[in-house]
Short mmCIF file of C-alpha atoms and ligand atoms in Angstrom, two decimals:
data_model
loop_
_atom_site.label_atom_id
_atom_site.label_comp_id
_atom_site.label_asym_id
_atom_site.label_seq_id
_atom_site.Cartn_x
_atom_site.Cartn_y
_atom_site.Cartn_z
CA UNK A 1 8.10 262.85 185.69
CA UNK A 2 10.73 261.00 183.67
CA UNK A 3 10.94 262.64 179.80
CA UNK A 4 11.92 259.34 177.91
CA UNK A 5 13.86 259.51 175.03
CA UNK A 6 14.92 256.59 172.58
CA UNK A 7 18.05 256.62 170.04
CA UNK A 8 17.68 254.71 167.38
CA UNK A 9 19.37 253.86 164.08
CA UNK A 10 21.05 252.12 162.05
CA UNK A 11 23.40 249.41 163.14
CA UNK A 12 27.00 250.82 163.84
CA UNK A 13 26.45 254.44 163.50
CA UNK A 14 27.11 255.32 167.07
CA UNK A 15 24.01 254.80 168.67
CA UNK A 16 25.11 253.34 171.93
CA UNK A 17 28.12 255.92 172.27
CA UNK A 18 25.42 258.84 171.50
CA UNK A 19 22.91 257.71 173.91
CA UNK A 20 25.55 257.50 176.93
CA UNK A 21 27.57 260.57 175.91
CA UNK A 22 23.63 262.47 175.91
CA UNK A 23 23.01 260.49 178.97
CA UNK A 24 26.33 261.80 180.74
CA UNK A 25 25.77 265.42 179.88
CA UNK A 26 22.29 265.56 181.17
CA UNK A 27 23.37 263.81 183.99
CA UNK A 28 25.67 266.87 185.00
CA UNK A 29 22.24 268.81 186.25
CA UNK A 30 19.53 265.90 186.07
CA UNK A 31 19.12 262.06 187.31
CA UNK A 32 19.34 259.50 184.44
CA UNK A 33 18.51 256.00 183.53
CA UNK A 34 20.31 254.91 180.65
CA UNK A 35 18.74 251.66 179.13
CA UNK A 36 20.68 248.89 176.77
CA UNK A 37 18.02 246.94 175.18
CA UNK A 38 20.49 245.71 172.65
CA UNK A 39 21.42 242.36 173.19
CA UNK A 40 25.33 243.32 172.61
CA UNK A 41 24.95 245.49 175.73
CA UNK A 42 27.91 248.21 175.26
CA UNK A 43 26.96 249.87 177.51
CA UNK A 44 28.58 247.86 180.08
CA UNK A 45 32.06 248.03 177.51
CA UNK A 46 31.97 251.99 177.06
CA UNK A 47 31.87 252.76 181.22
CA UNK A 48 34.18 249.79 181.68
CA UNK A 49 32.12 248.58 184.03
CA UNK A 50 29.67 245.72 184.74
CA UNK A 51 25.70 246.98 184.43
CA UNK A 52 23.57 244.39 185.15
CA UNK A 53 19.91 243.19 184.64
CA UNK A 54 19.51 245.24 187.72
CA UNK A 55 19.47 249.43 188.03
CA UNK A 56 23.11 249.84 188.32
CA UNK A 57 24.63 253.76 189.39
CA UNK A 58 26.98 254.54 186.25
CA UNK A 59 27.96 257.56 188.79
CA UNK A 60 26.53 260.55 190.66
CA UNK A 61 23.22 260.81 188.92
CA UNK A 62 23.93 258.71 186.07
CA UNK A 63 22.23 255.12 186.48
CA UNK A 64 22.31 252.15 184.08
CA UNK A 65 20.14 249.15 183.24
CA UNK A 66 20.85 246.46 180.47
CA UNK A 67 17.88 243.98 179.06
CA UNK A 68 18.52 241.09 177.37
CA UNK A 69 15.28 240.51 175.52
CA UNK A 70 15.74 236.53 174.74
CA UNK A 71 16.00 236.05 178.96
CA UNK A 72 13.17 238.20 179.35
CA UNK A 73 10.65 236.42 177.21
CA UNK A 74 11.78 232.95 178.85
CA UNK A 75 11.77 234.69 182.48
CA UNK A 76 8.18 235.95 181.26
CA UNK A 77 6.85 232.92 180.14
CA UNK A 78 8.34 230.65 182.83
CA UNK A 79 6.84 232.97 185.37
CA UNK A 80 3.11 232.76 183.76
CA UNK A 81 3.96 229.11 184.36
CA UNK A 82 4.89 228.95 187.66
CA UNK A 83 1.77 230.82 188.47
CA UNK A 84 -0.62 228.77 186.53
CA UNK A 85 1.09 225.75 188.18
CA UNK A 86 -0.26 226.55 191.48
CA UNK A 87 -3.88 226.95 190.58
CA UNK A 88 -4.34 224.74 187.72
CA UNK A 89 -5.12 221.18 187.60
CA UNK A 90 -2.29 218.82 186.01
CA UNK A 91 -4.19 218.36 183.20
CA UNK A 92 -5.52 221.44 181.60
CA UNK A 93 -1.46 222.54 183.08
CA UNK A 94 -0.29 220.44 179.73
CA UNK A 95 -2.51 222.31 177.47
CA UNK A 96 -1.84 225.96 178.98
CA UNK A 97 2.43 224.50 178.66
CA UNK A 98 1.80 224.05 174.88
CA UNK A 99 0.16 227.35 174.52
CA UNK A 100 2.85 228.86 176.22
CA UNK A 101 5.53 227.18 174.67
CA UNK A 102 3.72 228.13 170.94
CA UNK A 103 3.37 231.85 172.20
CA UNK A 104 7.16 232.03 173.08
CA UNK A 105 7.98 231.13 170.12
CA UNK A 106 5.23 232.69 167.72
CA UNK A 107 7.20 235.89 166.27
CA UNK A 108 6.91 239.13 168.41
CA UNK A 109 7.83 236.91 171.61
CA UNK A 110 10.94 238.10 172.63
CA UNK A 111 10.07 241.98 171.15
CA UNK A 112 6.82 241.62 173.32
CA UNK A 113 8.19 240.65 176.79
CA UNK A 114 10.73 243.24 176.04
CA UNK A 115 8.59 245.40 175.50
CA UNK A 116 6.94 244.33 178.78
CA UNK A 117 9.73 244.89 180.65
CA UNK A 118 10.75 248.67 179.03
CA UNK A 119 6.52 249.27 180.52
CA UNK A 120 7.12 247.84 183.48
CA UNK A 121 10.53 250.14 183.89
CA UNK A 122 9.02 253.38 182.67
CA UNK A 123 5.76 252.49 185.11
CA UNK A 124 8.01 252.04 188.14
CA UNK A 125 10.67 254.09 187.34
CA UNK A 126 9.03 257.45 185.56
CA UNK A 127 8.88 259.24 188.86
CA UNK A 128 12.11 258.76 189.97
CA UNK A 129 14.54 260.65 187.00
CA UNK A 130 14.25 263.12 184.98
CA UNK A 131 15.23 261.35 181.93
CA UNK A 132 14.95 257.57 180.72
CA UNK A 133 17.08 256.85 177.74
CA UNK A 134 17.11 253.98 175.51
CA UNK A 135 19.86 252.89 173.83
CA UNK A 136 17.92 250.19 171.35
CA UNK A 137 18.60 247.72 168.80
CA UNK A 138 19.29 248.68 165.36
CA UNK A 139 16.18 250.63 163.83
CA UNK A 140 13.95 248.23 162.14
CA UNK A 141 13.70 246.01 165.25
CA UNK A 142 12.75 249.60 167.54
CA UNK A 143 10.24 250.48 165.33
CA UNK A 144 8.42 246.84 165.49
CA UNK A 145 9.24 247.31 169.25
CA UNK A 146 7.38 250.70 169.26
CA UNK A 147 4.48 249.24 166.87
CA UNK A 148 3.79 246.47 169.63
CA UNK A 149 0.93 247.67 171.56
CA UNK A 150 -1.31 247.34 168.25
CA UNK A 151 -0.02 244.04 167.26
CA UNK A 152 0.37 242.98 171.03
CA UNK A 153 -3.35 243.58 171.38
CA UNK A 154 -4.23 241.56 168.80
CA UNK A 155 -1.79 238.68 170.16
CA UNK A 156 -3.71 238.92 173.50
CA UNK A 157 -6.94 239.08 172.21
CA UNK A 158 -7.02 235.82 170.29
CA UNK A 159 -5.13 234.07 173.86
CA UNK A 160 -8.09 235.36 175.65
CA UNK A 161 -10.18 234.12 172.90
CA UNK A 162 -8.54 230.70 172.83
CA UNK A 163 -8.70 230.53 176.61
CA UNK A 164 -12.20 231.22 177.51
CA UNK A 165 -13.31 228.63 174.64
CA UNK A 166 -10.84 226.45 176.59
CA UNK A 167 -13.03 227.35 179.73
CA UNK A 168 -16.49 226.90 177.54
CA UNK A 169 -15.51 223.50 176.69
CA UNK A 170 -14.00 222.36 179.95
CA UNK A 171 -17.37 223.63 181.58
CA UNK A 172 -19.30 221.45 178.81
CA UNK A 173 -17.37 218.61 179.84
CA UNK A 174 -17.77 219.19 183.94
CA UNK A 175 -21.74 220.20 183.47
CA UNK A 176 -20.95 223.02 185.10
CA UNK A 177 -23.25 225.89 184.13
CA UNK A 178 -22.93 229.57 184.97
CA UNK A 179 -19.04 229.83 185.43
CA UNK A 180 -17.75 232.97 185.05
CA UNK A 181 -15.07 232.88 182.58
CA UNK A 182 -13.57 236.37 183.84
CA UNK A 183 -12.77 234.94 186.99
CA UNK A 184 -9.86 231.93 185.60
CA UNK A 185 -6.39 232.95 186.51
CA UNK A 186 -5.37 232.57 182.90
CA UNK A 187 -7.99 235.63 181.64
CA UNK A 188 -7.36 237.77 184.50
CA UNK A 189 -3.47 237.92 183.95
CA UNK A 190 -4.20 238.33 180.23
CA UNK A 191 -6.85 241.13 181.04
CA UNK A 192 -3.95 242.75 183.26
CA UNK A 193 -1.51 242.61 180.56
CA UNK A 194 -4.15 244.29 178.41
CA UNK A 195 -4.68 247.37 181.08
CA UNK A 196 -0.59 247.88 180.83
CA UNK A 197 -0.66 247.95 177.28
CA UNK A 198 -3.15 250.40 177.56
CA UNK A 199 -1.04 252.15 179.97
CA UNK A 200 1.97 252.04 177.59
CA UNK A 201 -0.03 253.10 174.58
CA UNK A 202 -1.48 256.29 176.45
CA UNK A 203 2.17 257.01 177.37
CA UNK A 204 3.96 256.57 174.02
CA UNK A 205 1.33 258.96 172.65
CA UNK A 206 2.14 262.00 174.74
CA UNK A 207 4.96 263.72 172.71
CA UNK A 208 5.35 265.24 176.28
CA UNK A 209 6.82 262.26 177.45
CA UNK A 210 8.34 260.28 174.90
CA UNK A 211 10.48 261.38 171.66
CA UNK A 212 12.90 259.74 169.38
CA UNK A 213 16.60 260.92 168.42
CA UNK A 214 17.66 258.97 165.25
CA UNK A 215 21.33 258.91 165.04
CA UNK A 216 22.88 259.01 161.60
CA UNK A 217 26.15 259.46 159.42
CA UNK A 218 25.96 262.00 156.87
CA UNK A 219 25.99 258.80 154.12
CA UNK A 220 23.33 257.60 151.51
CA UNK A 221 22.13 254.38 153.45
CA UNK A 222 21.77 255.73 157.12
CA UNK A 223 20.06 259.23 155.28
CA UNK A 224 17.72 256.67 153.63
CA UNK A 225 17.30 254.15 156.62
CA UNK A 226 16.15 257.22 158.76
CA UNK A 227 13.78 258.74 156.28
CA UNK A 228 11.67 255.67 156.13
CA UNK A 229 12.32 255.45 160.12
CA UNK A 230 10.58 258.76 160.17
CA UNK A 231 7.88 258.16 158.40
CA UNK A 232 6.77 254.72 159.53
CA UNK A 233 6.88 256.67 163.36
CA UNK A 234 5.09 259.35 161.98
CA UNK A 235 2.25 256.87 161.53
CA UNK A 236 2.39 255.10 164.21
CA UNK A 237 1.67 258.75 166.22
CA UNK A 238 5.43 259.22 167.60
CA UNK A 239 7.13 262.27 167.85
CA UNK A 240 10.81 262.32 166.10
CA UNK A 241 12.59 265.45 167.94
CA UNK A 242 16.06 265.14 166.47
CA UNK A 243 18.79 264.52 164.86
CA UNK A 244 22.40 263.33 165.97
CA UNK A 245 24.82 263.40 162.87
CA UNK A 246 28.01 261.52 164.08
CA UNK A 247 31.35 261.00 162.90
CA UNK A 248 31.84 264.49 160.98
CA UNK A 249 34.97 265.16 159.37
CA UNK A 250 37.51 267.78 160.33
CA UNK A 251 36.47 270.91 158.88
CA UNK A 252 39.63 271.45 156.18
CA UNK A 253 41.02 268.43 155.28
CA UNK A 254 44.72 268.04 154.05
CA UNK A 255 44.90 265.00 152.07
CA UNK A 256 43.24 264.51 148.84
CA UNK A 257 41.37 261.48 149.61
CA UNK A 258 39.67 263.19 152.71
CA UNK A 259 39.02 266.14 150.80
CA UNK A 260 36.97 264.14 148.79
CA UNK A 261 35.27 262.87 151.74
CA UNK A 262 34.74 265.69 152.87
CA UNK A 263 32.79 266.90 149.45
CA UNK A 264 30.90 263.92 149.83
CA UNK A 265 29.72 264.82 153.35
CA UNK A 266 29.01 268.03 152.33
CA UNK A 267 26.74 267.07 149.98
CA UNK A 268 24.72 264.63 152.07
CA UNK A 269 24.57 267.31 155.30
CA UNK A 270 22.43 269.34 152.49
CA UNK A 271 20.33 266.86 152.04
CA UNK A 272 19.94 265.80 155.68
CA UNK A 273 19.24 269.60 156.30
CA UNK A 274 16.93 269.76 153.10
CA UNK A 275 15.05 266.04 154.38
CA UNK A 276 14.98 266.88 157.68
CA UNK A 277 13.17 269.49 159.52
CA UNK A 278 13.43 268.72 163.44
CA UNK A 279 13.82 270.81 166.26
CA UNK A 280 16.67 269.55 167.36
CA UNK A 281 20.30 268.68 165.53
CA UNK A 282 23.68 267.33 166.88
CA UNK A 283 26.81 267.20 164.85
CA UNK A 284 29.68 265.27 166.62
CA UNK A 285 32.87 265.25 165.05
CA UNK A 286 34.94 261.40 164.32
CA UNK A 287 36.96 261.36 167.06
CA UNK A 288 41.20 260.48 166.64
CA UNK A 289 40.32 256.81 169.06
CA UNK A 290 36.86 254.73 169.35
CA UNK A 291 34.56 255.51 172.17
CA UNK A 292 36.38 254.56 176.02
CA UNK A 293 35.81 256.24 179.37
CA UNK A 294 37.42 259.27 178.32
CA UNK A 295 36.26 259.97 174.88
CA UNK A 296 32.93 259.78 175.94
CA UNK A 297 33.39 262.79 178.02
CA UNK A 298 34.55 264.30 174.92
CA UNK A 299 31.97 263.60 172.99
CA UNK A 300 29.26 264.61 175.40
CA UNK A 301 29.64 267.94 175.48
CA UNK A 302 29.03 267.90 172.14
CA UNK A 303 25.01 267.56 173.55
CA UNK A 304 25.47 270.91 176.04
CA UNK A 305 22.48 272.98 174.97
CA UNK A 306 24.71 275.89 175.19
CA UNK A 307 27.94 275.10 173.90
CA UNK A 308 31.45 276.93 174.40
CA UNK A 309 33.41 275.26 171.75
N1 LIG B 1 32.21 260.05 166.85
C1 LIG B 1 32.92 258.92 166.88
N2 LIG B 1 34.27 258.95 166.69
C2 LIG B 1 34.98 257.82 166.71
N3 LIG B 1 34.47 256.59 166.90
C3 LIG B 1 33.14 256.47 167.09
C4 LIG B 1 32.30 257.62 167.10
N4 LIG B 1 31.03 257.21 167.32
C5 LIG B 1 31.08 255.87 167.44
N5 LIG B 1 32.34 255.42 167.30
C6 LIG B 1 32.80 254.02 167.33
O1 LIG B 1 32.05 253.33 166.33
C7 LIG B 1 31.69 252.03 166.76
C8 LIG B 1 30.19 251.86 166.73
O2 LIG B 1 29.59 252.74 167.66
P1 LIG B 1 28.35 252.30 168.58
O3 LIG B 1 28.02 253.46 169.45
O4 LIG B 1 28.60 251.01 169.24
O5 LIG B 1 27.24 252.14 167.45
P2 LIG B 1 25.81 251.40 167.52
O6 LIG B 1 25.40 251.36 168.95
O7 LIG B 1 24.92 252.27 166.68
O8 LIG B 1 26.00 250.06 166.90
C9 LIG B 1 32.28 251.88 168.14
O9 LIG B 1 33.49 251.20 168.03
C10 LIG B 1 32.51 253.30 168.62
O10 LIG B 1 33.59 253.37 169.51
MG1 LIG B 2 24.79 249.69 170.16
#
């Protein structure tokens, strides 16, 4: 069983190089998906390569997967349709179209079928690798991503709600007595979206499974960004594990205005090690170039568990 681990952080602070340089290293000894659910998609920039909607092999043991979260809530919702369109007559087809359209556009859409689609992955896909990594969005959207199944429950609860009064009515209408409501197409694909979420919820709650890494500069905002990241995922039940402090100075600096830098980072590494009490922290240095093919290898044996530099 897959342990799934999500980076997240603030924007620019080297999430999507951490994530594949971790994702590389483990990949030396274990299989990995690596998952882009930022709609940049680096991914695909960093390996040089093209990784697609579908599970693309990075290399030997190293897989890759990008998500585009706007084309998954259409694909979502233009699937529901499709299915409805079969079994529904024309007319109550109009009504469930509005709903639809209103629910892709309500807020949460695109986070929930998103969402959908990073359940639907980790269902499938838990049993095959040893790790599933995410490489997410800047934090703020992750964090509404990971709150979901709460306010996903409520979003299904009142379409179920709207649907079978839908059904009440229509049955008022038709004189039909007796129906059962819990057989309509439209309740028992809501009803199976609600068993996933309960899936997903189960899941997210076992600190066996899943964990966060929150990847940070040692500089005021990203320090303050992550502390509030912390705590908000401290209430929502999930497990932070560690740290990744990127883009470290060299050790002595020559010129006076790094040497001030330097101070500066100094200072705020105290405080991260003062704020901060995980079980696991990375420090990877700034490297001379930006992150390609090769630097990446550099950078990810930085995450060896036992190091030799
Ligand atoms: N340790 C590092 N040394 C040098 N450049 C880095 C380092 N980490 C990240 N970068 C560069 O910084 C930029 C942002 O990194 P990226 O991983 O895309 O951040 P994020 O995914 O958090 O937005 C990229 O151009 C990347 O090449
Ligand atoms: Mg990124």
């Amino acid at each position: 069983m897959a342990e799934i681990i999500f980076f997240g952080g603030k924007g620019g602070v080297g999430k999507t190089s951490c994530s594949s340089a971790f994702s590389l290293e483990k990949s030396k000894c274990k299989k990995v998906l690596l998952i882009s659910t930022d709609p940049a998609h680096s991914t695909s920039d960093l390996f040089n390569m093209k990784i697609g909607s579908e599970i693309t092999k990075i290399k030997d043991n190293l897989f890759g997967l990008e998500i585009d979260p706007e084309k998954e809530s259409n694909a979502y919702i233009e699937g529901i349709k499709n299915n409805m369109h079969r079994i529904i007559s024309p007319i109550i087809m109009d009504e469930m179209n509005q709903q639809l359209d209103a629910a892709r556009i309500s807020p949460g859409a695109h986070e929930s079928a998103l969402f959908d689609k990073m359940v639907e992955i980790i269902l499938n896909e838990y049993e095959n690798y040893d790790f599933i990594i995410f490489d997410t969005a800047p934090t703020g959207h992750t964090i509404r991503l990971l709150s979901l199944p709460e306010m996903l429950e409520g979003w299904i609860n009142t379409l179920l709600k709207k649907r079978r009064k839908t059904l009440a009515l229509k049955a008022m209408v038709d004189r039909i007595k007796g129906i059962d409501k819990e057989d309509d197409p439209v309740v028992q694909i809501l009803k199976q979206r609600q068993k996933k979420l309960n899936q997903a919820r189960a899941l997210m709650m076992d600190e066996k499974n899943l964990s966060f890494y929150f990847v940070l500069n040692a500089e005021r905002l990203p320090i303050e960004e992550t502390k509030k990241a912390v705590k908000l995922l401290k209430q929502y039940k999930i497990p932070v594990k560690g740290l990744v402090i990127n883009r470290l100075l060299p050790e002595h600096p020559e010129e006076s205005f790094w040497i001030e830098k330097k101070k500066q980072e100094v200072y705020y590494l105290d405080e991260i090690h003062t704020s901060f009490q995980l079980e696991k922290m990375y420090k990877i240095p700034l490297f001379e170039t930006d992150m390609h093919e090769n630097s990446i290898q550099k950078m990810s044996n930085y995450f060896n568990e036992t190091p030799e530099y």
